[in-house]
XYZ file of C-alpha atoms in Angstrom:
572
model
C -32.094 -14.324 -13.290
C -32.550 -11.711 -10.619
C -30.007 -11.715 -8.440
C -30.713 -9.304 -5.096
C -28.875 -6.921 -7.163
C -30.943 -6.662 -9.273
C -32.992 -3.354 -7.554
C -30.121 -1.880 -6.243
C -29.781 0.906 -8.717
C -33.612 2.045 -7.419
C -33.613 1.379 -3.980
C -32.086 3.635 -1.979
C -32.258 1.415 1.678
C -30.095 -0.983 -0.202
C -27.374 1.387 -1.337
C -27.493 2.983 2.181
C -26.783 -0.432 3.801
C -24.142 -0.898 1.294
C -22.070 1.950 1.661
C -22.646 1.734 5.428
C -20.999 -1.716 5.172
C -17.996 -0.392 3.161
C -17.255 2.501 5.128
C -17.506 0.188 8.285
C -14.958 -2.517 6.398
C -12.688 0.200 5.454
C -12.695 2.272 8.974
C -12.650 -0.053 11.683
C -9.356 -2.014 10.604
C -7.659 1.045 9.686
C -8.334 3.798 12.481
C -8.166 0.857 15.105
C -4.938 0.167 17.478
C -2.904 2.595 15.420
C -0.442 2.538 18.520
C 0.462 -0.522 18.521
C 3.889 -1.070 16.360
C 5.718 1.346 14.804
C 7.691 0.036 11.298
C 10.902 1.249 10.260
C 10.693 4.219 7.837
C 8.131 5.778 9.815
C 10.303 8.093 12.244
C 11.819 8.946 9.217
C 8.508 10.367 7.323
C 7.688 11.802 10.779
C 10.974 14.353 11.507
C 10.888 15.002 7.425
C 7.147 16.059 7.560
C 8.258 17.673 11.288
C 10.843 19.543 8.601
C 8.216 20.529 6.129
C 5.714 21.921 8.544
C 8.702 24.115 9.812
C 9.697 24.924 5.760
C 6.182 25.937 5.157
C 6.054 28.107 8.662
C 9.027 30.014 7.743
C 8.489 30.305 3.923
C 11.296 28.526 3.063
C 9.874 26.809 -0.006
C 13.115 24.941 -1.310
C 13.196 23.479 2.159
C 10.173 21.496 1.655
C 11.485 19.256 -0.899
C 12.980 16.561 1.362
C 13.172 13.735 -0.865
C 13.140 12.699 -4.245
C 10.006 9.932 -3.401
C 8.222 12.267 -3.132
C 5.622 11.730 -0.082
C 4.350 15.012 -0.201
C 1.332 13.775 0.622
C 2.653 11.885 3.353
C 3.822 15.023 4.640
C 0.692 16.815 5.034
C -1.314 14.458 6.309
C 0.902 14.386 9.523
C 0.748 18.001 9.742
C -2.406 17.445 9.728
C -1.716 15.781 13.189
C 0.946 18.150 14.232
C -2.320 20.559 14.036
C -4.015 18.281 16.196
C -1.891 16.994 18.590
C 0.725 20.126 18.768
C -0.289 22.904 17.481
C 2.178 24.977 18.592
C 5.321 23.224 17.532
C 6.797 25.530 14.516
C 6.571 28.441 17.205
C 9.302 26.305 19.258
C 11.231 24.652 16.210
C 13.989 26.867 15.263
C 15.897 24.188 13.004
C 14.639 21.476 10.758
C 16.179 18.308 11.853
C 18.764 15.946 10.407
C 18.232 12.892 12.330
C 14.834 11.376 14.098
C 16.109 10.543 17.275
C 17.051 14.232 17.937
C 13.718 15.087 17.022
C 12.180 12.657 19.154
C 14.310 13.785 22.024
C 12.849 17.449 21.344
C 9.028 15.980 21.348
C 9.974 14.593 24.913
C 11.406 17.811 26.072
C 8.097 19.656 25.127
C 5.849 16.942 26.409
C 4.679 15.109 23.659
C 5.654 11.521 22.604
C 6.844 10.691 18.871
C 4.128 8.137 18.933
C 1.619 10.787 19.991
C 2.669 12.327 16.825
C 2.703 9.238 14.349
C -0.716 8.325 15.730
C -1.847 11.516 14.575
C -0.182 11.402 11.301
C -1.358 7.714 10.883
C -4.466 8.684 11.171
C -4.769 11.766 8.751
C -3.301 8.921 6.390
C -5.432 6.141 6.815
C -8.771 8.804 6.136
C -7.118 10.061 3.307
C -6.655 6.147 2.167
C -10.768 5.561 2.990
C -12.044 8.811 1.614
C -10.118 7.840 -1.813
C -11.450 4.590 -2.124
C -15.297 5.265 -1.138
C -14.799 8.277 -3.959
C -13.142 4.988 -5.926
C -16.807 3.163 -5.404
C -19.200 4.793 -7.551
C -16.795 4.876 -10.962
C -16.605 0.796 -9.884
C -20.439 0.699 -9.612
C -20.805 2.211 -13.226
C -18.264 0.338 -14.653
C -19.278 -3.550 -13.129
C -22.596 -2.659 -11.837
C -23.815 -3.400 -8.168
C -23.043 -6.669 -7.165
C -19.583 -7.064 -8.830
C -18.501 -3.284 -7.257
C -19.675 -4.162 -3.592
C -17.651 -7.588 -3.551
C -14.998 -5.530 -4.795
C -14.367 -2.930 -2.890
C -15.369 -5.138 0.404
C -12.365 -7.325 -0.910
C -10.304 -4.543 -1.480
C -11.398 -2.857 2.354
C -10.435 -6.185 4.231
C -7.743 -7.047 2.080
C -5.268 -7.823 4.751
C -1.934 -6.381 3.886
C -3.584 -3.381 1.518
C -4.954 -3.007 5.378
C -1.476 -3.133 6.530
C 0.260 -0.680 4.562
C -2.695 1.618 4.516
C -2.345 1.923 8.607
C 1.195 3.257 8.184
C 3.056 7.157 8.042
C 4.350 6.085 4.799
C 3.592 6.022 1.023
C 2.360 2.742 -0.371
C -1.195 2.498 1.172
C -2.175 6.018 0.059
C -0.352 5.039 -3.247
C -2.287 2.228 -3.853
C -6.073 4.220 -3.195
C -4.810 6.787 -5.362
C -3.342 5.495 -8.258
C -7.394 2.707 -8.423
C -9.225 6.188 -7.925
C -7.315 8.065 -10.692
C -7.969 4.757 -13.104
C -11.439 4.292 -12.327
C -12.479 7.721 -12.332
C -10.686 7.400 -15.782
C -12.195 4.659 -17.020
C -15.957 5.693 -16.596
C -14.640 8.871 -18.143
C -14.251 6.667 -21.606
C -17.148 4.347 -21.087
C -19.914 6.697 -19.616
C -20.142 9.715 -21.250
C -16.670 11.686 -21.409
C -18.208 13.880 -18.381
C -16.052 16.548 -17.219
C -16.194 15.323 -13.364
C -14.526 12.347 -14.018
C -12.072 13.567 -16.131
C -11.640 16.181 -12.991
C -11.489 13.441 -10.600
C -9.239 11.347 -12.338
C -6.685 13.898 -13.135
C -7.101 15.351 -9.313
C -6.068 11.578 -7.720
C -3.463 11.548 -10.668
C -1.291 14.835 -9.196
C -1.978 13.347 -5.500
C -0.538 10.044 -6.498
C 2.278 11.457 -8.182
C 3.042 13.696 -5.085
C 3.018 10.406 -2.643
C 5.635 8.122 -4.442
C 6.945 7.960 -7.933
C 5.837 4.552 -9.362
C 2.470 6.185 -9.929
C 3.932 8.033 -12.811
C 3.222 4.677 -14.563
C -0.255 5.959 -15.102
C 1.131 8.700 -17.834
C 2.010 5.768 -20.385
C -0.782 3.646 -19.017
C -3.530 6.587 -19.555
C -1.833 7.393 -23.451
C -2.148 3.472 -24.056
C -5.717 4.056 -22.816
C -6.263 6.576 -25.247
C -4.938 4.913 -28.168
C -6.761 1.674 -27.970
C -9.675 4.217 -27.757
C -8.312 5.861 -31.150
C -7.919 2.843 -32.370
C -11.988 1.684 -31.255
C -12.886 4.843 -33.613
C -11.088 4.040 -36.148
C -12.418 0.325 -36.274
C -13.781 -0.832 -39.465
C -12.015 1.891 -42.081
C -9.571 0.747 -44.368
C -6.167 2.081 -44.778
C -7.367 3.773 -47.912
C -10.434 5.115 -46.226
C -8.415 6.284 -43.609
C -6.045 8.705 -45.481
C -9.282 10.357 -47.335
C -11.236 9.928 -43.712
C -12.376 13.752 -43.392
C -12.457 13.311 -39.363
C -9.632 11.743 -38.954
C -7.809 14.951 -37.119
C -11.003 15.442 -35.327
C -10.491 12.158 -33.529
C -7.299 12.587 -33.029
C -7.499 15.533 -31.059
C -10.461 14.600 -29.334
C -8.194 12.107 -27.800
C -5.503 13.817 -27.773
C -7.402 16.866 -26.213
C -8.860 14.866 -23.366
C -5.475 13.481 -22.345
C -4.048 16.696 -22.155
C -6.505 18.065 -19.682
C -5.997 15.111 -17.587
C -2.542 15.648 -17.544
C -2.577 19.428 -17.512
C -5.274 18.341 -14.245
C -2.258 15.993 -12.469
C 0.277 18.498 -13.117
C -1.704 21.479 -11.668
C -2.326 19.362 -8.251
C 1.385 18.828 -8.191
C 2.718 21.758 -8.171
C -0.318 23.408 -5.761
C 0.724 21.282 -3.329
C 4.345 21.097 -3.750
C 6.180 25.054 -2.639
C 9.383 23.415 -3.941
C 7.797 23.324 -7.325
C 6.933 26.787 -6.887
C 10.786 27.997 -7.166
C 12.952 25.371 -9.209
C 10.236 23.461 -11.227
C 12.778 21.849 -13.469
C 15.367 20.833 -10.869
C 12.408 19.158 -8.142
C 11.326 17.079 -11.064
C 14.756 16.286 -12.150
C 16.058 15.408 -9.030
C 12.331 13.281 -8.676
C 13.009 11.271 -11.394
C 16.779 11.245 -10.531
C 16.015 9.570 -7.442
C 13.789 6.705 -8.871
C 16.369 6.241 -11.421
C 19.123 6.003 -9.005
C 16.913 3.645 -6.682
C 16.262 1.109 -9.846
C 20.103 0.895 -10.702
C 21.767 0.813 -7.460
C 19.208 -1.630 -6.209
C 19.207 -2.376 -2.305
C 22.204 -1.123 -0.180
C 22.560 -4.174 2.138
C 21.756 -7.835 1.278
C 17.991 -9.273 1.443
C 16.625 -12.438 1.733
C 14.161 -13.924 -0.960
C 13.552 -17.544 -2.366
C 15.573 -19.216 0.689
C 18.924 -17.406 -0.055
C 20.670 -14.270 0.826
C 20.760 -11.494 -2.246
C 23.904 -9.532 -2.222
C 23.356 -5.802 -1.977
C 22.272 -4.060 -5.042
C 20.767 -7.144 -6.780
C 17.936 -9.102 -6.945
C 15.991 -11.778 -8.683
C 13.182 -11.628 -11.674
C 11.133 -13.615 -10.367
C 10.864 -11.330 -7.050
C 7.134 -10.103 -8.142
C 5.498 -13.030 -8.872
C 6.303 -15.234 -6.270
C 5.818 -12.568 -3.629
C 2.592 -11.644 -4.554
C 1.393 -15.436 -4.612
C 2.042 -15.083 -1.176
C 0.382 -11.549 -0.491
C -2.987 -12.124 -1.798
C -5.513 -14.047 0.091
C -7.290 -17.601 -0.598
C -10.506 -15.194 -1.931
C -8.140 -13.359 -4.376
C -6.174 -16.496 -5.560
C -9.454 -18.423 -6.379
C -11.192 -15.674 -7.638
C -8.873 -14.928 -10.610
C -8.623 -18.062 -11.188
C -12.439 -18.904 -11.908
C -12.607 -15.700 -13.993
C -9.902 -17.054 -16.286
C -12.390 -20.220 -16.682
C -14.860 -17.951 -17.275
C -12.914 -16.525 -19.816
C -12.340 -19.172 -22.184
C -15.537 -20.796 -21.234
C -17.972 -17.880 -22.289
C -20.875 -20.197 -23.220
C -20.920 -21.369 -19.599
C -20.337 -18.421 -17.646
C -21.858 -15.254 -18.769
C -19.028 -12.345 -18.439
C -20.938 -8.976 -19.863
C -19.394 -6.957 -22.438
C -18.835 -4.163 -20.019
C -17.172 -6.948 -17.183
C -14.865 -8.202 -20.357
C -13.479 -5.101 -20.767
C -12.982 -4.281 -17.548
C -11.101 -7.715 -17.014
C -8.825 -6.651 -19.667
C -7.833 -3.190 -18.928
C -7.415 -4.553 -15.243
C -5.590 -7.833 -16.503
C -3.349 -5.171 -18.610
C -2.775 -3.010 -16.029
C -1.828 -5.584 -13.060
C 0.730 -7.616 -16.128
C 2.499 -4.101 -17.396
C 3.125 -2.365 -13.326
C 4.820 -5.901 -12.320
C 6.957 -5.790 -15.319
C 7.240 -2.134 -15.200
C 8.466 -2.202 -11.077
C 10.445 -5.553 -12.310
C 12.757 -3.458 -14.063
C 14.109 -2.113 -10.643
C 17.000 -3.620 -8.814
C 15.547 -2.634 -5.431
C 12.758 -5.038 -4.702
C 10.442 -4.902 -2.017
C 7.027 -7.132 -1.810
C 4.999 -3.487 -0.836
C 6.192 -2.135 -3.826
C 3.843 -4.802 -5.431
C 0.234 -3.760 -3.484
C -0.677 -1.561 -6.388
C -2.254 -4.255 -8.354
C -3.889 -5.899 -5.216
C -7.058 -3.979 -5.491
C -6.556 -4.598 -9.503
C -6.852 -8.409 -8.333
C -9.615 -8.129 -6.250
C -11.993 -6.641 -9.134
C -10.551 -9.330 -11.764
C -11.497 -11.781 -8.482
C -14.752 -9.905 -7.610
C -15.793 -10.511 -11.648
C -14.608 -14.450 -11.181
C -16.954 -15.138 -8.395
C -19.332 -13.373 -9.791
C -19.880 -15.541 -12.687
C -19.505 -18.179 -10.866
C -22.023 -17.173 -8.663
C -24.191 -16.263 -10.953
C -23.994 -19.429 -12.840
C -24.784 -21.632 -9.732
C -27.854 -19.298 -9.200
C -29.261 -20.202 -12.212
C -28.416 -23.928 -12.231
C -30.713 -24.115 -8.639
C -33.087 -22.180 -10.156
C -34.156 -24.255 -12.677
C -33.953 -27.318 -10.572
C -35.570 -26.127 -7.235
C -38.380 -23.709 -8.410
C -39.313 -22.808 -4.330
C -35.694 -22.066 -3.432
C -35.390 -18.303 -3.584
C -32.626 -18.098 -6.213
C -32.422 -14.479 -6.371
C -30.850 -14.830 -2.715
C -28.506 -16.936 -3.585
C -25.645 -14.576 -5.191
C -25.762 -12.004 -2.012
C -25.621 -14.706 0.211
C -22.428 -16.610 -1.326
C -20.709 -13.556 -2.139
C -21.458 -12.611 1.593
C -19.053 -15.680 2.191
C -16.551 -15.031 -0.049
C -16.218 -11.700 1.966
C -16.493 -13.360 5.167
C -13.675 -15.310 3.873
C -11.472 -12.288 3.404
C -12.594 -10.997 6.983
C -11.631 -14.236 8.611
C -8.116 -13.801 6.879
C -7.628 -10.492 8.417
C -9.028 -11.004 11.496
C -6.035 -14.050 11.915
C -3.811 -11.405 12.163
C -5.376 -8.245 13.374
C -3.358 -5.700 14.375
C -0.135 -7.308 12.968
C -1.881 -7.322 9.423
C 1.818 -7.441 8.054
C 2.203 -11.033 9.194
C -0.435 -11.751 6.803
C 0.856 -14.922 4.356
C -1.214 -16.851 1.490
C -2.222 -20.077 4.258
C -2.710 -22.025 0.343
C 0.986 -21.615 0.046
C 1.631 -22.636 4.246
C 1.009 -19.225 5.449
C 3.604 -17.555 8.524
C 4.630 -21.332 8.681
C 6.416 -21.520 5.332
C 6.869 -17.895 4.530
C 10.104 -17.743 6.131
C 11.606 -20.036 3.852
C 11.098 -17.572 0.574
C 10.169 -14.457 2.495
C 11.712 -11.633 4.627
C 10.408 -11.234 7.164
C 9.559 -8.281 9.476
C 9.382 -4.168 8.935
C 9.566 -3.716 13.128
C 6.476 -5.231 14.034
C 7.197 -7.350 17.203
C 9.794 -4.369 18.291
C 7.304 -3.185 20.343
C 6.447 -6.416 22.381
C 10.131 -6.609 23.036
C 10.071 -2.630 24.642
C 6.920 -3.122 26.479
C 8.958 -6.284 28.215
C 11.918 -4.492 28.995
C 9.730 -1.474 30.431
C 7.796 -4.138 33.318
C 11.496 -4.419 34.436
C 12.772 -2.797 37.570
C 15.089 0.673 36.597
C 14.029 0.312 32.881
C 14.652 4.169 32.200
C 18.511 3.669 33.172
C 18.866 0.642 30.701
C 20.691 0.552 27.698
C 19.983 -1.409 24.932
C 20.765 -2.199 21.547
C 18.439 -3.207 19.070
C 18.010 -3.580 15.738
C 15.483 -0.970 13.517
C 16.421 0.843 16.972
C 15.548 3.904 16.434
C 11.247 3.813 15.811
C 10.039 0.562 15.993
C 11.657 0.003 18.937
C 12.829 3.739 20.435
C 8.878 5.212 20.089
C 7.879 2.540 23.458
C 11.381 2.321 25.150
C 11.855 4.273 28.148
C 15.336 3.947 28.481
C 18.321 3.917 25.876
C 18.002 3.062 22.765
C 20.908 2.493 20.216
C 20.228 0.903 16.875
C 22.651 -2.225 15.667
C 24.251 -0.943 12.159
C 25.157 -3.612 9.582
C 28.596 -3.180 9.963
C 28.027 -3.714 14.196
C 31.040 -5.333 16.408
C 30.087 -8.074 18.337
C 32.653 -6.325 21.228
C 30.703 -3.420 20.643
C 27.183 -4.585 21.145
C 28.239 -6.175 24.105
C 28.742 -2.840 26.125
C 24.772 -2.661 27.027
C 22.100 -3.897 29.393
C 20.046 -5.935 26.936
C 20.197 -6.958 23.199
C 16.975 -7.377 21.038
C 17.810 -9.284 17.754
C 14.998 -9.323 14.569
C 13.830 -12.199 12.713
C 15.479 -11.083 9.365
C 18.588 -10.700 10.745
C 18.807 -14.805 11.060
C 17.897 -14.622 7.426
C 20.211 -11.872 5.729
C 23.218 -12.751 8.505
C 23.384 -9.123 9.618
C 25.472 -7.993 10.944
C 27.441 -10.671 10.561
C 27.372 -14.713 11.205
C 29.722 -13.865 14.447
C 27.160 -11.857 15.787
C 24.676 -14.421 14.998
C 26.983 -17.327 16.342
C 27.548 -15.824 19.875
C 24.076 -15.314 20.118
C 22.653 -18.455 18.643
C 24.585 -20.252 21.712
C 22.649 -18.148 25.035
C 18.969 -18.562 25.251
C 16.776 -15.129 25.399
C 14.862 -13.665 28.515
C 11.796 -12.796 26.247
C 10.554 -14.076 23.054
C 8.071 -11.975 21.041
C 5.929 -14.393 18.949
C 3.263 -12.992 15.802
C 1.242 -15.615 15.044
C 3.652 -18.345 14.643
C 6.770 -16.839 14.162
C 9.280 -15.436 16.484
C 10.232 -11.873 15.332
C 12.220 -10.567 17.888
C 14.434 -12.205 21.050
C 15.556 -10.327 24.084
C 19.112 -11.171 25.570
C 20.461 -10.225 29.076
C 23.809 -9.373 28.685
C 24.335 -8.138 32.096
C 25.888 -11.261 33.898
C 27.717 -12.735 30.681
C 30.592 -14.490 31.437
């Protein structure tokens, strides 16, 4: 049955329209009200890429390694900004700097904002994120054709908290792009021809997602299982006998083996380009890399979280962490999605999954199951460590309507000969992406408030969820600012220094975990955070005193209160 589809390969209006659609999905939620919030490692990413910019300035290449995540990448898209918004700032930085509110003070002294700076960097970051997954399109067109690829990648573009985390300084949303354009580039690679550009392209987004955070190194053993199933295809139908007197049987070996190595050989290249600190102690950057993720998967989280309606002590967590969490990060479209194509999986006779679709379901499938057991294994648990397999999902989901789709097509084709049939697959998967819009839209720009409204949505998520990276922070400085003499107020609050610091014109100290009720009582105003109800930080006395007074301001996301305002002023 045609499908609209069907002429999309020869018609070039309807591929223009198509990409025109994508790049509109994928750019307006990301490079739109990118001032709004600030979350809380951000001023953190922003003085270390502040430090390399000054490290690469001065040639001190040691200096730029500055953590063990890595985030180089991070790092030069916001000089990238620096370059934009202050050009001239290594010709006044003399120092790299230890802390971000000391950096921050020096922005203001050389009129420029922090936010200016983030904004910048933010938005270096989210192009990077677009550019990588419009490169990520064609390898998806090749591998699921047309149809399947565009309800993909629209999926993946409005995919509300990928949207989230791919609006931020910080690693995970670049992670994410990366680590689907490294494995799809790699995938039409196998299935397409072996052509050297995708090998290139593949091993390219490889090194760049290896330079951004360490998890992605989970696509060395994930690539070499790749290539041994592949082995294993050309070796299908000999015998153990006919094996050991196969005369190619090094040959395909090595062709495997040979085409692995160049993708690796590829990744590594990239990372050590990009990387000076590579250029001068090779071995002790990596070490210390690896080091660092090792000592982050052991030592777990170093104050307690909240999870599953319950308080985790610091440095533990719970195995079921990843699977509930993402049940409530993925969308009703996503959810549903996967779910038809695992009917459509054991019921091939009704829906038609193509032999190319089928194997892209299972190297997906594989890929989603072995990263959630592989980030399982760490102690320190965090439901954005997850958003790897989210665009994963929304291909496996993509493939589920799809068939479905397809199948319903057909069945009102035969029945009503004058309906136009072929329409009928564009149109409903038009829906199904309207769907996902609507579901972004509901929280646009606090895309981070996003919950699955199947399992009760921002209602219900507080109950199993933490809440809250610093998003409402900002409502609670704008409020404080309409007040007379805000720029000789003091005031604590909590993921102080950032989400709350980058729109607060007066003083800002940040509440510690270990904070003294007497203590936070010397100060103008208080702001409290939603998760500190639910982790009882700093501690239940804290919580107590203020539990009893009733807040000057409120601000509400959606339906949840994330952060109160007290007056301490007139206490008695």
């Amino acid at each position: 049955m045609r499908n609209g589809f069907a002429d999309a390969g020869r018609k070039r209006w309807i591929q223009a329209v198509a990409l025109l659609l994508l790049i509109m999905a994928l750019a307006l939620p990301r490079l739109a009200t990118l001032d709004r919030y600030v979350t809380v490692d951000e001023s953190l990413w922003l003085t270390r890429s502040a430090n390399f910019y000054q490290a690469l300035w001065t040639r001190d290449w040691s200096n730029t390694y500055l953590t063990g995540h890595p985030g180089v990448t991070i790092t030069w898209a916001s000089i990238a900004g620096f370059l934009w918004k202050f050009p001239g700032y290594v010709k006044l930085a003399d120092k790299q700097f230890e802390g971000s509110s000391g950096f921050r003070l020096f922005l203001i002294s050389n009129g420029h904002t922090a936010l200016e700076l983030l904004v910048a960097g933010r938005t270096f970051t989210a192009l990077a994120v677009i550019l990588a997954l419009l490169l990520a399109f064609p390898p998806m067109v090749r591998l699921a054709g047309w149809g399947p690829a565009l309800l993909a990648a629209l999926l993946i573009a409005l995919d509300p908290y990928f949207v989230a985390l791919s609006k931020l300084l910080h690693l995970d949303g670049l992670l994410t792009a990366l680590m689907l354009l490294s494995l799809l580039a790699f995938l039409r690679y196998l299935d397409m021809g072996r052509q050297k550009r995708d090998l290139l392209l593949s091993g390219v987004a490889a090194g760049l997602s290896w330079l951004t955070k360490s998890p992605a190194f989970f696509l060395i053993p994930f690539v070499s299982l790749l290539m041994l199933i592949e082995l294993c295809k050309t070796w299908k139908g000999v015998g153990m006998a006919e094996l050991r007197t196969h005369a190619t049987w090094f040959r395909d070996i090595w062709a495997v083996a040979k085409a692995w190595l160049v993708w690796l050989a590829i990744g590594g290249i990239v990372f050590i380009l990009l990387w000076p600190a590579m250029w001068v102690d090779p071995q002790g950057t990596i070490i210390s890399v690896f080091n660092k993720a090792t000592g982050y998967a052991i030592e777990g989280h170093k104050t307690a979280t909240f999870f599953a309606g319950k308080v985790i002590a610091a440095g533990h967590s719970v195995w079921y962490f990843y699977p509930v969490s993402l049940l409530w990060r993925v969308s009703p479209p996503l959810l549903i999605g996967v779910l038809i194509l695992a009917i459509a999986w054991i019921f091939p006779n009704t829906f038609h999954l193509s032999a190319k679709h089928r194997r892209l379901v299972w190297v997906m499938g594989l890929f989603t199951l072995l990263f959630i057991v592989f980030i399982t294994l760490s102690d320190k648990v965090a439901d954005r460590y997850q958003i790897p397999v989210q665009p994963a999902l929304c291909i496996l989901a993509a493939l589920g309507w799809y068939a479905l789709l397809e199948r319903l097509g057909a069945w009102v084709g035969a029945r009503f000969p004058r309906v136009p049939a072929h329409l009928f697959v564009p149109l409903l998967g038009a829906a199904v992406v309207i769907w996902q819009l609507l579901g972004a839209l509901q929280t646009a720009p606090y895309y981070m408030n996003y919950y699955n409204p199947l399992l009760g949505g921002d209602r219900a998520a507080p109950g199993v969820m933490m809440i809250g990276r610093g998003e409402g922070l900002d409502q609670a400085a704008r409020y404080l600012n309409s007040l007379p003499n805000a720029r000789n107020m003091k005031v604590f609050a909590w993921y102080g220094e950032g989400p709350f610091s980058y729109f607060f014109e007066g003083e800002t100290v940040g509440i510690v975990d270990d904070s003294a009720l007497d203590d936070l009582l010397k100060a103008d105003y208080m702001v409290l955070y939603i998760h500190q109800w639910q982790r009882q930080l700093p501690s239940k006395e804290v919580l107590d005193y203020f539990a009893r007074l009733k807040p000057v301001y409120v601000a509400r996301i959606g339906n949840l209160d994330y952060a109160q305002v007290y007056d301490l002023r007139n206490l008695e």
